Steps between C-alpha positions, in 0.01 A plus 500: 500500500335739248709784346307744275697736275358806313757652263511817296745528214552772245541408127584721196262498203522139385309190399575284799262220438338424165173326419445258220491792250822656629318782672560613866283307744235699678230457762189699587513595866343780702315626192817551302718301257837432659823343385537139615787254545368145535594279797646252253739764365606604853564137606709434192714803577540369859602155386772652277622710790538196733789369287666842504494514884666182601275206405658240269292418189487134622285630789245656271224360285472503124195525271524252215312298238816300401529242772485215247792623289709597805463163660571324166819700470615385849423134406696546173796622708468179704539292182140448395398547140361858459203399280404216733540729806262757346233225466554368843485841661185571302346184649637583847331841497171346388524244779528767765212702339688774316504394134716698251413565136650217291637730233622800697573328832334792686273440795143630488594799713793647686606304807655688784753256644825480690809465282569141613170395328680419174739268685214337693301437187812349328552272809134392489517413133834327544365277783188411290675491163388150393138555605475845331682378187244222470224760530659704224517190271146404566378850421690498171350162406147631572566804291626293205205268526258787501666660198480176298141422599323834573206453736196710560554793735389435851472723804831573660555316826620684810869476571595230748547631860850473618568214744587561862861408424513743208344768717772456760772530232317806354502662845879459509547628146279803547617567855543872551566511871872557445441794259486826688286687248241218481467499876478877499248553216330151481403288203168395345461200274140491385504136383615361829450707813711256705808677363381855591726695742346765724686831476665653808447842359213673317569774242238753395490684170673838528282798410608861436404758762373727227280470192680435166426555135698275272636651186648338180865573434457578129871573451601158635224333298618675183871408543419140597334428164699272259705666232304587191170518701545832673204730479520812284480827685 
């Protein structure tokens, strides 16, 4: 079944969707510059509305870079040492192909996952605690050895490909089939297309029906300046 919706909505003078410079987004269409609201902005608004209209937050996805710390916190609540848990969860993420930064604990990019993902990652690391802890220890030993006896720089080797078992666990951790908004709007993970989810809906950028000319709000700009830096009239 295909349902196609075309909507018209009236807005007052406002900056509905900003670009990287804070300016209203626009698009050139039909020979004129028109106001634009990106599809990403529209989908975010829709995701927030889902919770306001009956869906429990447990049924919705979450965008996060903090899977490592969240899983480590769960393991700490189960009685594991927090520092050890951080290292084990770091190794666990690397094993399934989504390494986090050692210092910040953030993954390379935002992962769009179901809320049980943190619990699933904690379970995975708990089950493989001894193996992952050994991996952490060996990595520390290699680092200490390298620091004591610096070697010539060599070309970086490609990261090891996750095993079939690790891939299966990753599929469970990153499972988004029970998250309504992931099923509705899909998910793309560039590093591993096996975890992509095809969207049930497609959202186009919204364009104004008329041409627009953006203007600077000089009054707002003036009053938003820090104290002592206001421009003289």
